[in-house]
Coordinates of C-alpha atoms and ligand atoms in Angstrom, one line a residue:
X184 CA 81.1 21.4 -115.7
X185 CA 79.0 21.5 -119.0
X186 CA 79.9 24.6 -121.0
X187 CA 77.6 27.0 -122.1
X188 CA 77.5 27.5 -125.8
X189 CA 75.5 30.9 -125.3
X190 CA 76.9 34.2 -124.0
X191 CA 75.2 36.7 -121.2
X192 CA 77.6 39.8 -119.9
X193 CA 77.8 39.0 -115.8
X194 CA 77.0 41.8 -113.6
X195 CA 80.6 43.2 -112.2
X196 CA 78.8 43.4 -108.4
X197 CA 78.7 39.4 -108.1
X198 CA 82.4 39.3 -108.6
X199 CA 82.1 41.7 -105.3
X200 CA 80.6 39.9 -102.8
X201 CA 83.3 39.1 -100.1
X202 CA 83.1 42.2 -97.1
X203 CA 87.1 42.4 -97.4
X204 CA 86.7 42.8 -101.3
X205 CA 83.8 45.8 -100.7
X206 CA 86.0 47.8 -98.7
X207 CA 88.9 48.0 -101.2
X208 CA 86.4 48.7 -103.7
X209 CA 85.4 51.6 -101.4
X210 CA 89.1 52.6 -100.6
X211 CA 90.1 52.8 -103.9
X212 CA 86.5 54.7 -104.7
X213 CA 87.7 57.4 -102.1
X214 CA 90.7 58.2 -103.6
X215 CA 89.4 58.5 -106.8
X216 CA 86.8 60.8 -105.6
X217 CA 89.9 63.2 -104.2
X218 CA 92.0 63.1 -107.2
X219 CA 88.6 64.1 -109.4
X220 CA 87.5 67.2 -107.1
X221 CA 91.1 68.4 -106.9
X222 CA 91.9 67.9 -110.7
X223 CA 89.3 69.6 -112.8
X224 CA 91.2 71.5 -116.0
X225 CA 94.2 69.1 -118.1
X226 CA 97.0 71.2 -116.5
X227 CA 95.8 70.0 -112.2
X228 CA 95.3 66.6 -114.2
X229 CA 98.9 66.5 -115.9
X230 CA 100.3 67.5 -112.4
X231 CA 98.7 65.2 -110.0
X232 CA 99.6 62.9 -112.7
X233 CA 102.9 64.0 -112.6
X234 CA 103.4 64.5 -108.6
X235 CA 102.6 60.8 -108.3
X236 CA 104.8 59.2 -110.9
X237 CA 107.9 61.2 -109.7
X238 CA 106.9 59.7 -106.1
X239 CA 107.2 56.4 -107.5
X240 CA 110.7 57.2 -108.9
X241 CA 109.7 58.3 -112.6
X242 CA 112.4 60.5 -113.5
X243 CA 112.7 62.9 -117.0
X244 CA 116.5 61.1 -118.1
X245 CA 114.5 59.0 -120.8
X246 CA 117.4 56.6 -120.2
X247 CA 116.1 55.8 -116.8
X248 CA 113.9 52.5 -115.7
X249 CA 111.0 54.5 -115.0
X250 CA 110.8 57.7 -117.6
X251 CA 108.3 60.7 -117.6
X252 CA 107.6 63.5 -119.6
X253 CA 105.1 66.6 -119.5
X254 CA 104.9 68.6 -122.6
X255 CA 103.3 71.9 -122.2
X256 CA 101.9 70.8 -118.8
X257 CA 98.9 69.2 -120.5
X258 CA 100.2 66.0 -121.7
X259 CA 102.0 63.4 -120.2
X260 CA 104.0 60.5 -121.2
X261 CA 105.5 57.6 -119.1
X262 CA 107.2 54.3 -119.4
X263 CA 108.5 51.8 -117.5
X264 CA 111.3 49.4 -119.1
X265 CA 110.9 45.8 -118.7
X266 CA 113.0 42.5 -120.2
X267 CA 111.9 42.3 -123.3
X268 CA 113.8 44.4 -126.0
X269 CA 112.0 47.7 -127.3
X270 CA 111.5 46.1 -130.4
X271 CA 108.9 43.9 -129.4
X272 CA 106.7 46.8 -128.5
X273 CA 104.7 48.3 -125.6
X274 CA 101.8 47.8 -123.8
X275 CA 100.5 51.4 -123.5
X276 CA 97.2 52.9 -122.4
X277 CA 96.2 56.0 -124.0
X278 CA 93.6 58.3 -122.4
X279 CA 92.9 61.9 -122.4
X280 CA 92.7 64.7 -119.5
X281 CA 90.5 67.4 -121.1
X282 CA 86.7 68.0 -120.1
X283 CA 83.9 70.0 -121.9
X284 CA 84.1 73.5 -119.7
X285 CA 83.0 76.7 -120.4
X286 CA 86.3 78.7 -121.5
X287 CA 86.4 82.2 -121.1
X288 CA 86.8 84.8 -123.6
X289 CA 89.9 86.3 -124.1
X290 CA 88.1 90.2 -123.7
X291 CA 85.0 88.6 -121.0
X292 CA 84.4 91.2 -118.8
X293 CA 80.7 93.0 -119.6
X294 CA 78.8 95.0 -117.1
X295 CA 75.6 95.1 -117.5
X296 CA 72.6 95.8 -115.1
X297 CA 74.9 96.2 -112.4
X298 CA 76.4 92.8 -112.6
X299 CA 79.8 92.0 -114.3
X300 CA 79.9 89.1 -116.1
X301 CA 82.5 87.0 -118.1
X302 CA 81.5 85.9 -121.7
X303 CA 82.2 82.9 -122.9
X304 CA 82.9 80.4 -125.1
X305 CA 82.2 76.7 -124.4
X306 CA 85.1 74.0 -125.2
X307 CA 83.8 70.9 -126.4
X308 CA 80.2 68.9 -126.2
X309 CA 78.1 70.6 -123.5
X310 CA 74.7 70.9 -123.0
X311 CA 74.1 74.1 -122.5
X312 CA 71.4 74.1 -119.9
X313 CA 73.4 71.9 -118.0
X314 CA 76.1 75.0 -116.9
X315 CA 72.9 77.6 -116.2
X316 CA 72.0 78.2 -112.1
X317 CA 74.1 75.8 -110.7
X318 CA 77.9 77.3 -108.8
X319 CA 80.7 77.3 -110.9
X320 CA 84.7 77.8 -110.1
X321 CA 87.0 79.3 -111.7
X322 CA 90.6 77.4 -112.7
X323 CA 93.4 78.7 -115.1
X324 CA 96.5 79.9 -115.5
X325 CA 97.3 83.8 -116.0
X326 CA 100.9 84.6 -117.2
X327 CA 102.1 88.1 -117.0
X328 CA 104.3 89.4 -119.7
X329 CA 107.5 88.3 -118.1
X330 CA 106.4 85.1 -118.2
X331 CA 105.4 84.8 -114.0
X332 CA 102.8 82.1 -113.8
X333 CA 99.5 82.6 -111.8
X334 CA 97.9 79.2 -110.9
X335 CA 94.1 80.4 -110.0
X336 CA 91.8 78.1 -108.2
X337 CA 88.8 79.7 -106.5
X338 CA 85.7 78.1 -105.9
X339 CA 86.4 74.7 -104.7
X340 CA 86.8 75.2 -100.8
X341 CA 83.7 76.5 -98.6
X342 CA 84.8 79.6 -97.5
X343 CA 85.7 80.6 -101.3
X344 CA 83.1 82.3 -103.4
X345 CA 81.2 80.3 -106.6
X346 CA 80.6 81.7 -110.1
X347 CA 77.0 81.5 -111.4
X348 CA 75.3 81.9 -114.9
X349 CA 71.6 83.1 -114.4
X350 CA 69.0 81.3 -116.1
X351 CA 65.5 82.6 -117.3
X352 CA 62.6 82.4 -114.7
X353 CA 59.6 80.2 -115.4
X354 CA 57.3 83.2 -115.1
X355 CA 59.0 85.0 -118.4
X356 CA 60.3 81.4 -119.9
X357 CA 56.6 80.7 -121.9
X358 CA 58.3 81.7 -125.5
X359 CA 61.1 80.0 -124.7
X360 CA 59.7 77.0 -124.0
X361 CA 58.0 76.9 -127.3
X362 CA 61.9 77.3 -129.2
X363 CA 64.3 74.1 -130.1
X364 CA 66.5 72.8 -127.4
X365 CA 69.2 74.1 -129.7
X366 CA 67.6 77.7 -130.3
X367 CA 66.7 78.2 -126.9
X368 CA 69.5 78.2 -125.1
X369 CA 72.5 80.5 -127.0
X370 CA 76.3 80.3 -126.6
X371 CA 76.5 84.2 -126.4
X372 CA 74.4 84.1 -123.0
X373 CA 76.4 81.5 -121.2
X374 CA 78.0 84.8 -119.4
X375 CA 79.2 83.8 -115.6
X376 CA 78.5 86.2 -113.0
X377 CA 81.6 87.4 -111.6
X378 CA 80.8 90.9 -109.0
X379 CA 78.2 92.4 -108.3
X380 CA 78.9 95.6 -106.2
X381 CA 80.4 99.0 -107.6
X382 CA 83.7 100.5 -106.3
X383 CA 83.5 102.8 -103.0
X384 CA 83.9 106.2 -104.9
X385 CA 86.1 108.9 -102.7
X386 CA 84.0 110.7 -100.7
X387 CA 84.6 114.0 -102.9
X388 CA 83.9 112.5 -105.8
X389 CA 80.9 110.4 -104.6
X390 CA 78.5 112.4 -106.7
X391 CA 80.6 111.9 -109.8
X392 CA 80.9 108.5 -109.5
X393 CA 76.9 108.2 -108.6
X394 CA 76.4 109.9 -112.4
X395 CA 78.9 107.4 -114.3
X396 CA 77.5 104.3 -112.5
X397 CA 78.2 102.3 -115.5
X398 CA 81.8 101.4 -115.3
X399 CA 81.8 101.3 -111.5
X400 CA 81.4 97.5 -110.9
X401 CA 83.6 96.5 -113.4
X402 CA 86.6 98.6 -111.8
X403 CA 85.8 97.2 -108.5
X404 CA 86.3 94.1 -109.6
X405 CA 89.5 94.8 -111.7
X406 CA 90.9 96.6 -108.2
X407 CA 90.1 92.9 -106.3
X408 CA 91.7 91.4 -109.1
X409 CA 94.3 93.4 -109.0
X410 CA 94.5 92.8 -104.9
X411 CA 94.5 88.9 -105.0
X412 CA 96.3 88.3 -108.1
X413 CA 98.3 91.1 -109.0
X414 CA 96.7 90.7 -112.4
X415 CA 95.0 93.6 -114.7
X416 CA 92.8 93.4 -117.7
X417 CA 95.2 92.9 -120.3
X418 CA 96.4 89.8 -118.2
X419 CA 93.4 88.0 -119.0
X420 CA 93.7 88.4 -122.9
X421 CA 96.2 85.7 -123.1
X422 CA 95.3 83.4 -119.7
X423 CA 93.4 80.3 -119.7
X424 CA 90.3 80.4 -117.7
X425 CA 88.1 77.7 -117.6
X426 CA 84.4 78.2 -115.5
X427 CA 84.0 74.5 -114.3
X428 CA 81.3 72.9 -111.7
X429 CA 82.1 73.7 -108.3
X430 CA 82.2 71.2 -105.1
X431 CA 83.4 67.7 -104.9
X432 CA 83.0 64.8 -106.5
X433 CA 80.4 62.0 -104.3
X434 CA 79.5 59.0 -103.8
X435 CA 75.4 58.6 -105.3
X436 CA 73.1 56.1 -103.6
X437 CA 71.9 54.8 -100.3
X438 CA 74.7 51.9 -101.4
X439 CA 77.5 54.3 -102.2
X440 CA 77.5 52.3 -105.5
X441 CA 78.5 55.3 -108.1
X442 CA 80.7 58.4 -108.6
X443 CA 78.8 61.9 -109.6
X444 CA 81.4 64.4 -110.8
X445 CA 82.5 66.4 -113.2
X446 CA 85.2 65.3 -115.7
X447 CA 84.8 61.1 -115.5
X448 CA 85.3 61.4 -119.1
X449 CA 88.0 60.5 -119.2
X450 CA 89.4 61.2 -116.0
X451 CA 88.3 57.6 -115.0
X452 CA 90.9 56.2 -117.4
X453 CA 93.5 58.3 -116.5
X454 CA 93.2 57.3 -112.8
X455 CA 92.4 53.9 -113.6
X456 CA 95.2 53.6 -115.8
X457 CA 98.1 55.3 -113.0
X458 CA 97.1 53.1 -110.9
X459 CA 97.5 50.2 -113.1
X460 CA 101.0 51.4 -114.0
X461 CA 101.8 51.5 -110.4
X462 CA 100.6 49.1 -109.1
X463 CA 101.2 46.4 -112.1
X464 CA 104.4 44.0 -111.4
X465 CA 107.3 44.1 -113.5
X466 CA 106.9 42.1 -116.5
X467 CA 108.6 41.5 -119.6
X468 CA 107.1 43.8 -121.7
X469 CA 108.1 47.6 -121.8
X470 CA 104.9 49.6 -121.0
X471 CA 103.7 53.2 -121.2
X472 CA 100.9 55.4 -120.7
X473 CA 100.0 58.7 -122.9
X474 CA 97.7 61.0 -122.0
X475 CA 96.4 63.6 -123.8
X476 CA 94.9 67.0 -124.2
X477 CA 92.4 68.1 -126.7
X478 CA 90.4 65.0 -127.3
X479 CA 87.4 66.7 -126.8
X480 CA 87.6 69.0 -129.4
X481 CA 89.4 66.7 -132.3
X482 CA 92.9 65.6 -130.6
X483 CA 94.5 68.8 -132.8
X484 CA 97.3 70.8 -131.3
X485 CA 100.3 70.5 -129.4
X486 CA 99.0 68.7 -127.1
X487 CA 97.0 66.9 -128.6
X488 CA 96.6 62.9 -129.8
X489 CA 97.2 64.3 -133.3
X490 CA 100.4 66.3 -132.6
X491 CA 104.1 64.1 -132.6
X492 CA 104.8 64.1 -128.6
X493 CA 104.0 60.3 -128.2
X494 CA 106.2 59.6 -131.5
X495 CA 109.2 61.7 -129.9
X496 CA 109.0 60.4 -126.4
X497 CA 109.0 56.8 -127.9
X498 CA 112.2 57.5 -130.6
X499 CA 113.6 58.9 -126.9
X500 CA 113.4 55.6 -125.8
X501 CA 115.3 54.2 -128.0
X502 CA 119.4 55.5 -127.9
X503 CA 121.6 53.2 -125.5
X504 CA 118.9 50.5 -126.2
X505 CA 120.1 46.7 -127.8
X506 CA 120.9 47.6 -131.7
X507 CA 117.8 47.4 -134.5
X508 CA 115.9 49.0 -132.7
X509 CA 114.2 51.0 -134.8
X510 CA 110.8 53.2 -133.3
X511 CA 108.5 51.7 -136.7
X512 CA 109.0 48.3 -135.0
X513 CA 108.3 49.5 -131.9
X514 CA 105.0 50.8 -133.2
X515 CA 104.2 47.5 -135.5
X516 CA 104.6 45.5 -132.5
X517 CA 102.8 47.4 -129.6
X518 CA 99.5 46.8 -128.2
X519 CA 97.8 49.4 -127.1
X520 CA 94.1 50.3 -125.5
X521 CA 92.7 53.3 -125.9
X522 CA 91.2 53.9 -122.5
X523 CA 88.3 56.0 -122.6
X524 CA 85.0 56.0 -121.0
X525 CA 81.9 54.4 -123.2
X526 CA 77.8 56.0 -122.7
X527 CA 76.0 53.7 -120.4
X528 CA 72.5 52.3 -121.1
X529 CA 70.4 55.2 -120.0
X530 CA 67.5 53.7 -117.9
X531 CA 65.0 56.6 -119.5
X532 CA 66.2 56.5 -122.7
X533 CA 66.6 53.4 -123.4
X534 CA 65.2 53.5 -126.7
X535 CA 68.3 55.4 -127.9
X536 CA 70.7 52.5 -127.7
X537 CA 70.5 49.1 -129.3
X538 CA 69.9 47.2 -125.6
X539 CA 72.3 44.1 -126.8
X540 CA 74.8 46.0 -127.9
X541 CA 74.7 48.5 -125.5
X542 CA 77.2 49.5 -121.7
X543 CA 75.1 48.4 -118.6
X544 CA 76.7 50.3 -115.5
X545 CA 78.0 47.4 -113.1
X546 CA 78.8 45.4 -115.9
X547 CA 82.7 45.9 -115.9
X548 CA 85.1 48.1 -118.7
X549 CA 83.6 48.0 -121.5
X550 CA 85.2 47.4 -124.9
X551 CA 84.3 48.7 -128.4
X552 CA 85.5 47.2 -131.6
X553 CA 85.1 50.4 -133.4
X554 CA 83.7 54.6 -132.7
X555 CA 82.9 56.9 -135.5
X556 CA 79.5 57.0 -137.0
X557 CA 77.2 56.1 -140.4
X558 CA 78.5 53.0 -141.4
X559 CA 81.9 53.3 -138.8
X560 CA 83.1 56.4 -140.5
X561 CA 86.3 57.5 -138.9
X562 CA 86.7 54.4 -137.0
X563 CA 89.7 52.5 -136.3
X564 CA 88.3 49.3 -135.9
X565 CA 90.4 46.8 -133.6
X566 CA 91.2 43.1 -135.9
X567 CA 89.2 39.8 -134.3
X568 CA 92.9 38.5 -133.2
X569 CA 93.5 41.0 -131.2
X570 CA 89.9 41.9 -129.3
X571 CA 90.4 37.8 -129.1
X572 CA 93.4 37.7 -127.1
X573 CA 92.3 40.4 -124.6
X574 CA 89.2 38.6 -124.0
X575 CA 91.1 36.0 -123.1
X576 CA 93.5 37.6 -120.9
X577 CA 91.0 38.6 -119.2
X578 CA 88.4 35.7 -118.7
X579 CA 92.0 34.0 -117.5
X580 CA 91.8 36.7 -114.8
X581 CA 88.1 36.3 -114.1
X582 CA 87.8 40.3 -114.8
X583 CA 84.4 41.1 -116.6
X584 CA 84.1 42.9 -119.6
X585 CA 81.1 43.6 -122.0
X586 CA 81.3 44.8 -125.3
X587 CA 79.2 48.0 -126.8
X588 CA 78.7 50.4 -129.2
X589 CA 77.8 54.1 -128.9
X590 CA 73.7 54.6 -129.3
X591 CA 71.4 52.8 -132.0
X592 CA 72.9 52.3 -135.8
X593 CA 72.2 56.0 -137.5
X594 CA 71.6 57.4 -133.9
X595 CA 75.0 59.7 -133.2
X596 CA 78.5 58.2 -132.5
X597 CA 81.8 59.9 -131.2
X598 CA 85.7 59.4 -131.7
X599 CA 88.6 58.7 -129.4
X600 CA 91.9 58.5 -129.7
X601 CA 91.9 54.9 -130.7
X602 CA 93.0 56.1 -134.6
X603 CA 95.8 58.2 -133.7
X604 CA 97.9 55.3 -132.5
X605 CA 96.2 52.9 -135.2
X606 CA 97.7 54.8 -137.4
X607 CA 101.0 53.5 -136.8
X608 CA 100.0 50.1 -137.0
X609 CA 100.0 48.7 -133.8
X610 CA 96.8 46.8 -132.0
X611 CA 94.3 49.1 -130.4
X612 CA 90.6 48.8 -129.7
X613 CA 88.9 50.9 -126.9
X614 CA 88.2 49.8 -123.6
X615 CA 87.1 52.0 -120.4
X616 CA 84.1 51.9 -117.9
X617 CA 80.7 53.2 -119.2
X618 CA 79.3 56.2 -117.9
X619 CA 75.9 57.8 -117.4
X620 CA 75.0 61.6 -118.3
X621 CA 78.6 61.5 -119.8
X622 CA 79.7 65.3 -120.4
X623 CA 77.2 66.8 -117.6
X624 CA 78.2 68.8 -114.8
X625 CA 77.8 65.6 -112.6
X626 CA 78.7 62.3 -114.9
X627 CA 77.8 58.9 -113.3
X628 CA 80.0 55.9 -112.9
X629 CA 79.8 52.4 -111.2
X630 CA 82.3 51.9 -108.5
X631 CA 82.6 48.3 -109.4
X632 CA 83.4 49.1 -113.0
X633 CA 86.1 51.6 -111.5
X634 CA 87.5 48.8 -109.8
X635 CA 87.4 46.1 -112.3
X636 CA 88.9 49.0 -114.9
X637 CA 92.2 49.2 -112.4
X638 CA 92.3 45.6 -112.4
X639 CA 92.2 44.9 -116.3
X640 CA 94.8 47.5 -117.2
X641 CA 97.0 46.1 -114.4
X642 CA 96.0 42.8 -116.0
X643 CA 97.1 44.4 -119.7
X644 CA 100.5 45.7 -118.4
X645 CA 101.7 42.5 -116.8
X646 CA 100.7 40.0 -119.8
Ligands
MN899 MN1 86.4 60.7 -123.7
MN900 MN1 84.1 63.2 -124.2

């Protein structure tokens, strides 16, 4: 066969042609769409997460084969040994379980106009229009002062009530229409309409309660509250509530060929790498997976890409293991992708990307050499030996890949988690599936580039 000397990125869809093939594709498509409509906030991701590794035997004695650990129930760590000493480092795939969302306040309630409403504040990159007239649910966790825990989920099923945030009608909308994108829609009005109806006053003190209208709502929905949960107002000071889109994730197209959902960033990777970990054969090389909270909003805290849970987990690795080991080797000599999703060449604003170097849905995971922005500021940028031996791996494979950066030179950029580990010298570079309308209410992703992402991090873990 003559080799070509030029390069052209193969559509991931021709690699799909055999009927048998499609229907995995669609199989595994399914179950992707379930675990995204049933995981929406980090703590359902970390469990699901967590419920399926312990199925496949992943135990929390870090001396085990197969080791797992939850911190905070938010981020998760997991390994699974193979031949090779520690010292010649893992194969790990980071990705994070956090979404943008609209977090409530830790005082929301307001009544106002006879509706009660929950103020607001939003948690990372969100468009704000995007959350306004469209049903929301509520998920979060409300702990009472003894520490009792109160998983709430409501929203999600069809005989369960939605959440709404009103949005302005045309009719009145003329000055708005006129403001910035950015003025016109304010953080302090993304309030979520939570009751509507006041409480049924006693019938002696009907008049009484007629006069002091103001308050009535608002105790009727503290009594309901109070009836489902067992919760009260101060209970909601220190619980985590996060107003997310409602309904399932689906299949888009008269093909079936995307996802729409909420939360593909980065819940794609996640998925896509648990699978790979499961599915993967033993190998040589000791392999792990990280994934982590608060990457929307910088990788700080706890649980976070910034915070020392990977470092600990790893040094826990290491006691009963051959001698020398020591966890800075470990680190020197792992390879590691950070798995997170890339923006996908927007077929109405195409002018925004730089078309060469841009993600084509359909095209297969996607890698980029560096993030950051203006000249690769805060990048981590992966070395040419490294990106080169992936490649390979996977042309070896027959697994397409295509390579991007985020948006035209000078246009925007982002970050991942891709530093964090770089920082302790080991390989990284990202590599995930693009996405289109990335942090919307309803993201789009290619169900061959879901299936091609499973296959190159099984591909990863068993080279
Ligand atoms: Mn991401
Ligand atoms: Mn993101």
């Amino acid at each position: 066969m003559k080799k070509k000397f030029s390069y052209q990125p193969q559509s991931a869809w021709k690699k799909l042609n055999a009927p048998a093939l499609r229907e995995k594709v669609e199989a595994l498509t399914k179950r992707y769409i379930d675990f995204l409509s049933a995981c929406k906030t980090e703590r359902e991701t970390a469990e699901y997460v967590c419920r399926r590794l312990r199925q496949a035997k992943y135990g929390e004695k870090f001396s085990g084969d197969r080791v797992l650990c939850c911190l905070r129930g938010k981020a998760v760590f997991a390994a699974q040994r193979g031949r090779a000493p520690l010292r010649d480092g893992l194969a790990l795939i980071a990705a994070h379980v956090d979404t943008p969302r609209l977090d409530f306040k830790q005082r929301p309630l307001v009544e106002q106009t006879c509706v009660v409403q929950a103020k607001t504040h939003y948690y990372g990159g969100i468009r704000k229009y995007q959350w306004l007239a469209r049903p929301l649910a509520l998920h979060g966790m409300v702990v009472r002062e003894n520490g009792e825990k109160i998983p709430v989920s409501i929203g999600e099923r069809p005989d369960e009530p939605v959440f709404c945030i009103a949005d302005l009608l045309p009719h009145l909308a003329q000055k708005q229409g006129n403001q910035k994108l950015n003025e016109a829609f304010e953080a302090e009005k993304l309030n979520v309409v939570l009751a509507h109806s006041p409480k049924i006053a006693k019938r002696d003190n009907r008049d009484k309660a007629d006069e002091k209208n103001g308050d009535s709502v608002r105790e009727h929905l503290l009594e309901l509250l109070h009836a489902k949960y067992g919760i009260c107002e101060e209970d909601m000071i220190t619980a985590e509530m996060q107003a997310v889109p409602a309904g399932s994730a689906r299949f888009v197209g008269f093909d079936k060929a995307l996802v729409g959902g909420y939360g593909q960033d980065d819940r794609i990777c996640v998925f896509a790498a648990l699978e790979a970990l499961l599915q993967a054969k033993s190998g040589r090389r000791n392999r792990a997976v990280v994934f982590w909270d608060k990457e929307e909003i910088g990788s700080e805290g706890a649980t976070g890409a910034a915070s020392r849970f990977f470092e600990y987990c790893v040094e826990n690795l290491l006691p009963g293991t051959a001698p020398a080991n020591r966890v800075s080797e470990v680190f020197l000599n792992s390879r590691a992708l950070s798995a997170d999703v890339q923006a996908a060449l927007d077929p109405d604003f195409q002018d925004l990307h730089e078309k060469q170097n841009a993600a084509r849905l359909g095209y297969g995971p996607c890698f980029s050499k560096f993030t950051g922005s203006r000249g690769k500021y805060g990048a981590s940028e992966a070395d040419a030996e490294y990106f080169a031996s992936l490649r390979g791996l996977l042309n070896a494979k027959g697994i397409p890949w295509q390579s991007a950066e985020l948006g035209k030179v000078d246009q925007g950029g982002g970050g991942t988690v891709a530093l964090f580990l770089a920082a302790y010298g080991m390989q990284v570079i990202d590599f995930g599936p693009p996405v289109l309308s990335m942090h919307s209410p309803c993201e789009l992703a290619s169900c061959a580039d879901l299936w091609f992402t499973v296959e190159a991090y099984k591909a990863f873990f068993e080279s």
